[in-house]
Amino acid sequence: MENQFIRTQMLLGADGIEKLKNSRVAVFGVGGVGGYTVEALARSGVGAIDVIDNDTVSISNINRQIIATYDTIGMPKVDAVEMRIKSINPDCIVTKRECFFLPENADSFDFSEYDYVVDAIDTVSGKIELVMKAARTGTPIISSMGAGNKLDPTMLEVADISKTSVCPLARVMRRELRNRGINHLKVVYSKEQSFEPYACDELKGEKDFERRRSLPGSVAFVPSVAGLIIAGEVIKDLVK
């Protein structure tokens, strides 16, 4: 049977493919950014992927999330992403945690089990705790900064958080991490100025209108690129 990873092996070598097969990566948040990260990790032959998310697929996810289709609406995102991983690489070991990662439940995760951690969640408190947990165990981590209200994927770049500029989320993270004694973190961020989203009358009348109207606008081609960039960094670091 032909090796499905043969084209990847031509660039990473047999040893690289073996390293990926023996690696376990945890992806926290499998939405617009994290879903594409998982996709690339699975297609690259990562042997074990943990997916952590408590959301379900909604119709408004279809514009930008690779796991979101009319067939998956209403499905827990961790189930949708598991189904997709298994359709790409049936041998991949998928561990699902249907929850939001928060400081309150952080101790239920053993970061020493992971070879790499991907932070693709939205809450600042959760992102900070992810970085702190990874630092305590020496686990490599990469964090996604703000991808909402952006339209230019060519403005995305990889940097240490100490070198970031423009991005408000990176500014907050940089300050909060420095206060906790952490000065370095690999991130994907954008120097593009955020757009002011148009008001959306369709949200009026919904029970969670006050929350939803504060959500950023997003498109198919910025979060996806951020997610693929993150996956590329993870793969390159794992095969070093």
PDB file of N, CA and C in Angstrom, residues 56-131:
ATOM      1  N   THR A  56     -20.307  23.912  20.236  1.00  0.00           N
ATOM      2  CA  THR A  56     -20.921  23.100  19.194  1.00  0.00           C
ATOM      3  C   THR A  56     -20.886  23.879  17.878  1.00  0.00           C
ATOM      4  N   VAL A  57     -20.945  23.157  16.783  1.00  0.00           N
ATOM      5  CA  VAL A  57     -20.911  23.778  15.460  1.00  0.00           C
ATOM      6  C   VAL A  57     -22.224  24.513  15.209  1.00  0.00           C
ATOM      7  N   SER A  58     -22.121  25.775  14.794  1.00  0.00           N
ATOM      8  CA  SER A  58     -23.308  26.555  14.459  1.00  0.00           C
ATOM      9  C   SER A  58     -23.223  27.012  13.006  1.00  0.00           C
ATOM     10  N   ILE A  59     -24.330  27.471  12.487  1.00  0.00           N
ATOM     11  CA  ILE A  59     -24.363  27.872  11.080  1.00  0.00           C
ATOM     12  C   ILE A  59     -23.430  29.051  10.821  1.00  0.00           C
ATOM     13  N   SER A  60     -23.218  29.906  11.823  1.00  0.00           N
ATOM     14  CA  SER A  60     -22.330  31.051  11.630  1.00  0.00           C
ATOM     15  C   SER A  60     -20.864  30.670  11.618  1.00  0.00           C
ATOM     16  N   ASN A  61     -20.555  29.399  11.942  1.00  0.00           N
ATOM     17  CA  ASN A  61     -19.171  28.917  11.863  1.00  0.00           C
ATOM     18  C   ASN A  61     -18.770  28.533  10.444  1.00  0.00           C
ATOM     19  N   ILE A  62     -19.744  28.306   9.586  1.00  0.00           N
ATOM     20  CA  ILE A  62     -19.465  27.739   8.267  1.00  0.00           C
ATOM     21  C   ILE A  62     -18.589  28.657   7.417  1.00  0.00           C
ATOM     22  N   ASN A  63     -18.660  29.960   7.666  1.00  0.00           N
ATOM     23  CA  ASN A  63     -17.886  30.884   6.830  1.00  0.00           C
ATOM     24  C   ASN A  63     -16.387  30.768   7.026  1.00  0.00           C
ATOM     25  N   ARG A  64     -15.900  30.107   8.113  1.00  0.00           N
ATOM     26  CA  ARG A  64     -14.461  30.143   8.382  1.00  0.00           C
ATOM     27  C   ARG A  64     -13.897  28.908   9.076  1.00  0.00           C
ATOM     28  N   GLN A  65     -14.711  27.998   9.553  1.00  0.00           N
ATOM     29  CA  GLN A  65     -14.195  26.865  10.312  1.00  0.00           C
ATOM     30  C   GLN A  65     -14.245  25.592   9.480  1.00  0.00           C
ATOM     31  N   ILE A  66     -13.121  24.929   9.346  1.00  0.00           N
ATOM     32  CA  ILE A  66     -13.012  23.803   8.423  1.00  0.00           C
ATOM     33  C   ILE A  66     -13.869  22.613   8.847  1.00  0.00           C
ATOM     34  N   ILE A  67     -14.186  22.522  10.128  1.00  0.00           N
ATOM     35  CA  ILE A  67     -15.031  21.411  10.591  1.00  0.00           C
ATOM     36  C   ILE A  67     -16.512  21.722  10.455  1.00  0.00           C
ATOM     37  N   ALA A  68     -16.843  22.965  10.079  1.00  0.00           N
ATOM     38  CA  ALA A  68     -18.248  23.384  10.047  1.00  0.00           C
ATOM     39  C   ALA A  68     -18.847  23.223   8.660  1.00  0.00           C
ATOM     40  N   THR A  69     -19.855  22.371   8.557  1.00  0.00           N
ATOM     41  CA  THR A  69     -20.644  22.191   7.343  1.00  0.00           C
ATOM     42  C   THR A  69     -22.102  22.043   7.780  1.00  0.00           C
ATOM     43  N   TYR A  70     -22.994  22.011   6.817  1.00  0.00           N
ATOM     44  CA  TYR A  70     -24.393  21.778   7.178  1.00  0.00           C
ATOM     45  C   TYR A  70     -24.574  20.403   7.809  1.00  0.00           C
ATOM     46  N   ASP A  71     -23.690  19.470   7.502  1.00  0.00           N
ATOM     47  CA  ASP A  71     -23.784  18.131   8.081  1.00  0.00           C
ATOM     48  C   ASP A  71     -23.352  18.080   9.540  1.00  0.00           C
ATOM     49  N   THR A  72     -22.552  19.065   9.976  1.00  0.00           N
ATOM     50  CA  THR A  72     -22.040  19.012  11.353  1.00  0.00           C
ATOM     51  C   THR A  72     -22.701  20.029  12.282  1.00  0.00           C
ATOM     52  N   ILE A  73     -23.647  20.817  11.779  1.00  0.00           N
ATOM     53  CA  ILE A  73     -24.328  21.796  12.634  1.00  0.00           C
ATOM     54  C   ILE A  73     -24.961  21.096  13.844  1.00  0.00           C
ATOM     55  N   GLY A  74     -24.717  21.630  15.015  1.00  0.00           N
ATOM     56  CA  GLY A  74     -25.244  21.057  16.249  1.00  0.00           C
ATOM     57  C   GLY A  74     -24.346  20.007  16.887  1.00  0.00           C
ATOM     58  N   MET A  75     -23.319  19.582  16.179  1.00  0.00           N
ATOM     59  CA  MET A  75     -22.407  18.565  16.694  1.00  0.00           C
ATOM     60  C   MET A  75     -21.353  19.228  17.593  1.00  0.00           C
ATOM     61  N   PRO A  76     -20.986  18.602  18.699  1.00  0.00           N
ATOM     62  CA  PRO A  76     -19.860  19.121  19.470  1.00  0.00           C
ATOM     63  C   PRO A  76     -18.623  19.236  18.580  1.00  0.00           C
ATOM     64  N   LYS A  77     -17.913  20.331  18.706  1.00  0.00           N
ATOM     65  CA  LYS A  77     -16.767  20.536  17.822  1.00  0.00           C
ATOM     66  C   LYS A  77     -15.700  19.458  17.986  1.00  0.00           C
ATOM     67  N   VAL A  78     -15.537  18.954  19.208  1.00  0.00           N
ATOM     68  CA  VAL A  78     -14.535  17.905  19.387  1.00  0.00           C
ATOM     69  C   VAL A  78     -14.933  16.633  18.649  1.00  0.00           C
ATOM     70  N   ASP A  79     -16.238  16.369  18.533  1.00  0.00           N
ATOM     71  CA  ASP A  79     -16.688  15.196  17.765  1.00  0.00           C
ATOM     72  C   ASP A  79     -16.493  15.423  16.275  1.00  0.00           C
ATOM     73  N   ALA A  80     -16.791  16.643  15.818  1.00  0.00           N
ATOM     74  CA  ALA A  80     -16.630  16.953  14.399  1.00  0.00           C
ATOM     75  C   ALA A  80     -15.171  16.878  13.985  1.00  0.00           C
ATOM     76  N   VAL A  81     -14.282  17.374  14.849  1.00  0.00           N
ATOM     77  CA  VAL A  81     -12.868  17.363  14.492  1.00  0.00           C
ATOM     78  C   VAL A  81     -12.302  15.945  14.576  1.00  0.00           C
ATOM     79  N   GLU A  82     -12.790  15.139  15.522  1.00  0.00           N
ATOM     80  CA  GLU A  82     -12.352  13.743  15.579  1.00  0.00           C
ATOM     81  C   GLU A  82     -12.748  13.009  14.297  1.00  0.00           C
ATOM     82  N   MET A  83     -13.970  13.217  13.866  1.00  0.00           N
ATOM     83  CA  MET A  83     -14.437  12.576  12.638  1.00  0.00           C
ATOM     84  C   MET A  83     -13.560  12.966  11.449  1.00  0.00           C
ATOM     85  N   ARG A  84     -13.175  14.240  11.405  1.00  0.00           N
ATOM     86  CA  ARG A  84     -12.338  14.702  10.292  1.00  0.00           C
ATOM     87  C   ARG A  84     -10.930  14.114  10.380  1.00  0.00           C
ATOM     88  N   ILE A  85     -10.346  14.098  11.585  1.00  0.00           N
ATOM     89  CA  ILE A  85      -9.014  13.517  11.751  1.00  0.00           C
ATOM     90  C   ILE A  85      -9.002  12.066  11.310  1.00  0.00           C
ATOM     91  N   LYS A  86     -10.009  11.308  11.757  1.00  0.00           N
ATOM     92  CA  LYS A  86     -10.054   9.879  11.442  1.00  0.00           C
ATOM     93  C   LYS A  86     -10.256   9.630   9.951  1.00  0.00           C
ATOM     94  N   SER A  87     -10.917  10.572   9.270  1.00  0.00           N
ATOM     95  CA  SER A  87     -11.101  10.412   7.825  1.00  0.00           C
ATOM     96  C   SER A  87      -9.816  10.706   7.062  1.00  0.00           C
ATOM     97  N   ILE A  88      -8.885  11.401   7.710  1.00  0.00           N
ATOM     98  CA  ILE A  88      -7.595  11.726   7.105  1.00  0.00           C
ATOM     99  C   ILE A  88      -6.543  10.695   7.480  1.00  0.00           C
ATOM    100  N   ASN A  89      -6.464  10.372   8.760  1.00  0.00           N
ATOM    101  CA  ASN A  89      -5.477   9.414   9.260  1.00  0.00           C
ATOM    102  C   ASN A  89      -6.129   8.531  10.318  1.00  0.00           C
ATOM    103  N   PRO A  90      -6.676   7.395   9.920  1.00  0.00           N
ATOM    104  CA  PRO A  90      -7.384   6.520  10.862  1.00  0.00           C
ATOM    105  C   PRO A  90      -6.521   6.038  12.023  1.00  0.00           C
ATOM    106  N   ASP A  91      -5.196   6.055  11.844  1.00  0.00           N
ATOM    107  CA  ASP A  91      -4.308   5.573  12.896  1.00  0.00           C
ATOM    108  C   ASP A  91      -4.022   6.621  13.963  1.00  0.00           C
ATOM    109  N   CYS A  92      -4.405   7.851  13.727  1.00  0.00           N
ATOM    110  CA  CYS A  92      -4.144   8.914  14.703  1.00  0.00           C
ATOM    111  C   CYS A  92      -4.970   8.683  15.965  1.00  0.00           C
ATOM    112  N   ILE A  93      -4.335   8.805  17.115  1.00  0.00           N
ATOM    113  CA  ILE A  93      -5.021   8.656  18.403  1.00  0.00           C
ATOM    114  C   ILE A  93      -5.603  10.008  18.784  1.00  0.00           C
ATOM    115  N   VAL A  94      -6.916  10.075  18.894  1.00  0.00           N
ATOM    116  CA  VAL A  94      -7.594  11.332  19.205  1.00  0.00           C
ATOM    117  C   VAL A  94      -8.151  11.270  20.631  1.00  0.00           C
ATOM    118  N   THR A  95      -7.761  12.247  21.434  1.00  0.00           N
ATOM    119  CA  THR A  95      -8.288  12.384  22.789  1.00  0.00           C
ATOM    120  C   THR A  95      -9.121  13.649  22.842  1.00  0.00           C
ATOM    121  N   LYS A  96     -10.382  13.509  23.233  1.00  0.00           N
ATOM    122  CA  LYS A  96     -11.299  14.645  23.242  1.00  0.00           C
ATOM    123  C   LYS A  96     -11.564  15.091  24.674  1.00  0.00           C
ATOM    124  N   ARG A  97     -11.574  16.409  24.863  1.00  0.00           N
ATOM    125  CA  ARG A  97     -11.996  16.990  26.137  1.00  0.00           C
ATOM    126  C   ARG A  97     -13.048  18.043  25.808  1.00  0.00           C
ATOM    127  N   GLU A  98     -14.306  17.722  26.090  1.00  0.00           N
ATOM    128  CA  GLU A  98     -15.388  18.650  25.768  1.00  0.00           C
ATOM    129  C   GLU A  98     -15.549  19.640  26.925  1.00  0.00           C
ATOM    130  N   CYS A  99     -14.675  20.627  26.940  1.00  0.00           N
ATOM    131  CA  CYS A  99     -14.707  21.650  27.976  1.00  0.00           C
ATOM    132  C   CYS A  99     -13.945  22.872  27.493  1.00  0.00           C
ATOM    133  N   PHE A 100     -14.194  24.007  28.118  1.00  0.00           N
ATOM    134  CA  PHE A 100     -13.384  25.188  27.897  1.00  0.00           C
ATOM    135  C   PHE A 100     -12.238  25.144  28.894  1.00  0.00           C
ATOM    136  N   PHE A 101     -11.024  25.423  28.428  1.00  0.00           N
ATOM    137  CA  PHE A 101      -9.880  25.461  29.337  1.00  0.00           C
ATOM    138  C   PHE A 101      -9.919  26.776  30.101  1.00  0.00           C
ATOM    139  N   LEU A 102      -9.930  26.679  31.426  1.00  0.00           N
ATOM    140  CA  LEU A 102      -9.973  27.844  32.299  1.00  0.00           C
ATOM    141  C   LEU A 102      -9.007  27.630  33.465  1.00  0.00           C
ATOM    142  N   PRO A 103      -8.597  28.692  34.129  1.00  0.00           N
ATOM    143  CA  PRO A 103      -7.739  28.500  35.306  1.00  0.00           C
ATOM    144  C   PRO A 103      -8.363  27.550  36.330  1.00  0.00           C
ATOM    145  N   GLU A 104      -9.694  27.534  36.389  1.00  0.00           N
ATOM    146  CA  GLU A 104     -10.387  26.701  37.380  1.00  0.00           C
ATOM    147  C   GLU A 104     -10.238  25.201  37.098  1.00  0.00           C
ATOM    148  N   ASN A 105     -10.066  24.810  35.848  1.00  0.00           N
ATOM    149  CA  ASN A 105      -9.932  23.375  35.552  1.00  0.00           C
ATOM    150  C   ASN A 105      -8.551  23.012  35.022  1.00  0.00           C
ATOM    151  N   ALA A 106      -7.606  23.940  35.107  1.00  0.00           N
ATOM    152  CA  ALA A 106      -6.276  23.714  34.534  1.00  0.00           C
ATOM    153  C   ALA A 106      -5.569  22.511  35.146  1.00  0.00           C
ATOM    154  N   ASP A 107      -5.805  22.255  36.419  1.00  0.00           N
ATOM    155  CA  ASP A 107      -5.106  21.154  37.081  1.00  0.00           C
ATOM    156  C   ASP A 107      -5.566  19.777  36.597  1.00  0.00           C
ATOM    157  N   SER A 108      -6.643  19.720  35.839  1.00  0.00           N
ATOM    158  CA  SER A 108      -7.096  18.430  35.311  1.00  0.00           C
ATOM    159  C   SER A 108      -6.332  18.034  34.042  1.00  0.00           C
ATOM    160  N   PHE A 109      -5.437  18.901  33.594  1.00  0.00           N
ATOM    161  CA  PHE A 109      -4.619  18.617  32.411  1.00  0.00           C
ATOM    162  C   PHE A 109      -3.171  18.398  32.829  1.00  0.00           C
ATOM    163  N   ASP A 110      -2.573  17.317  32.333  1.00  0.00           N
ATOM    164  CA  ASP A 110      -1.164  17.013  32.607  1.00  0.00           C
ATOM    165  C   ASP A 110      -0.343  17.392  31.373  1.00  0.00           C
ATOM    166  N   PHE A 111       0.282  18.542  31.413  1.00  0.00           N
ATOM    167  CA  PHE A 111       1.015  19.040  30.249  1.00  0.00           C
ATOM    168  C   PHE A 111       2.287  18.249  29.973  1.00  0.00           C
ATOM    169  N   SER A 112       2.746  17.470  30.936  1.00  0.00           N
ATOM    170  CA  SER A 112       3.939  16.649  30.700  1.00  0.00           C
ATOM    171  C   SER A 112       3.655  15.537  29.697  1.00  0.00           C
ATOM    172  N   GLU A 113       2.381  15.268  29.418  1.00  0.00           N
ATOM    173  CA  GLU A 113       2.017  14.239  28.444  1.00  0.00           C
ATOM    174  C   GLU A 113       2.141  14.741  27.000  1.00  0.00           C
ATOM    175  N   TYR A 114       2.244  16.046  26.827  1.00  0.00           N
ATOM    176  CA  TYR A 114       2.226  16.630  25.490  1.00  0.00           C
ATOM    177  C   TYR A 114       3.633  16.954  25.008  1.00  0.00           C
ATOM    178  N   ASP A 115       3.855  16.747  23.732  1.00  0.00           N
ATOM    179  CA  ASP A 115       5.106  17.181  23.105  1.00  0.00           C
ATOM    180  C   ASP A 115       5.014  18.617  22.621  1.00  0.00           C
ATOM    181  N   TYR A 116       3.784  19.105  22.459  1.00  0.00           N
ATOM    182  CA  TYR A 116       3.591  20.494  22.015  1.00  0.00           C
ATOM    183  C   TYR A 116       2.166  20.899  22.371  1.00  0.00           C
ATOM    184  N   VAL A 117       1.990  22.180  22.673  1.00  0.00           N
ATOM    185  CA  VAL A 117       0.675  22.726  22.981  1.00  0.00           C
ATOM    186  C   VAL A 117       0.379  23.882  22.036  1.00  0.00           C
ATOM    187  N   VAL A 118      -0.838  23.889  21.505  1.00  0.00           N
ATOM    188  CA  VAL A 118      -1.312  24.978  20.654  1.00  0.00           C
ATOM    189  C   VAL A 118      -2.415  25.710  21.391  1.00  0.00           C
ATOM    190  N   ASP A 119      -2.229  27.009  21.576  1.00  0.00           N
ATOM    191  CA  ASP A 119      -3.233  27.851  22.204  1.00  0.00           C
ATOM    192  C   ASP A 119      -4.011  28.582  21.108  1.00  0.00           C
ATOM    193  N   ALA A 120      -5.249  28.143  20.895  1.00  0.00           N
ATOM    194  CA  ALA A 120      -6.119  28.803  19.919  1.00  0.00           C
ATOM    195  C   ALA A 120      -7.452  29.161  20.571  1.00  0.00           C
ATOM    196  N   ILE A 121      -7.381  29.530  21.862  1.00  0.00           N
ATOM    197  CA  ILE A 121      -8.594  29.920  22.574  1.00  0.00           C
ATOM    198  C   ILE A 121      -8.692  31.446  22.622  1.00  0.00           C
ATOM    199  N   ASP A 122      -9.822  31.950  23.111  1.00  0.00           N
ATOM    200  CA  ASP A 122     -10.102  33.382  23.042  1.00  0.00           C
ATOM    201  C   ASP A 122      -9.890  34.131  24.348  1.00  0.00           C
ATOM    202  N   THR A 123     -10.069  33.469  25.476  1.00  0.00           N
ATOM    203  CA  THR A 123     -10.059  34.192  26.739  1.00  0.00           C
ATOM    204  C   THR A 123      -8.628  34.454  27.216  1.00  0.00           C
ATOM    205  N   VAL A 124      -8.390  35.667  27.672  1.00  0.00           N
ATOM    206  CA  VAL A 124      -7.055  36.041  28.127  1.00  0.00           C
ATOM    207  C   VAL A 124      -6.636  35.221  29.336  1.00  0.00           C
ATOM    208  N   SER A 125      -7.546  35.032  30.283  1.00  0.00           N
ATOM    209  CA  SER A 125      -7.199  34.273  31.488  1.00  0.00           C
ATOM    210  C   SER A 125      -6.813  32.838  31.139  1.00  0.00           C
ATOM    211  N   GLY A 126      -7.537  32.244  30.190  1.00  0.00           N
ATOM    212  CA  GLY A 126      -7.214  30.890  29.761  1.00  0.00           C
ATOM    213  C   GLY A 126      -5.886  30.832  29.032  1.00  0.00           C
ATOM    214  N   LYS A 127      -5.624  31.798  28.179  1.00  0.00           N
ATOM    215  CA  LYS A 127      -4.366  31.830  27.424  1.00  0.00           C
ATOM    216  C   LYS A 127      -3.175  31.968  28.368  1.00  0.00           C
ATOM    217  N   ILE A 128      -3.310  32.833  29.361  1.00  0.00           N
ATOM    218  CA  ILE A 128      -2.229  33.015  30.327  1.00  0.00           C
ATOM    219  C   ILE A 128      -1.977  31.719  31.080  1.00  0.00           C
ATOM    220  N   GLU A 129      -3.048  31.056  31.506  1.00  0.00           N
ATOM    221  CA  GLU A 129      -2.888  29.807  32.266  1.00  0.00           C
ATOM    222  C   GLU A 129      -2.254  28.719  31.403  1.00  0.00           C
ATOM    223  N   LEU A 130      -2.604  28.658  30.121  1.00  0.00           N
ATOM    224  CA  LEU A 130      -1.961  27.699  29.219  1.00  0.00           C
ATOM    225  C   LEU A 130      -0.453  27.912  29.187  1.00  0.00           C
ATOM    226  N   VAL A 131      -0.052  29.157  29.041  1.00  0.00           N
ATOM    227  CA  VAL A 131       1.376  29.473  28.974  1.00  0.00           C
ATOM    228  C   VAL A 131       2.063  29.126  30.288  1.00  0.00           C
TER     229      VAL A 131
END
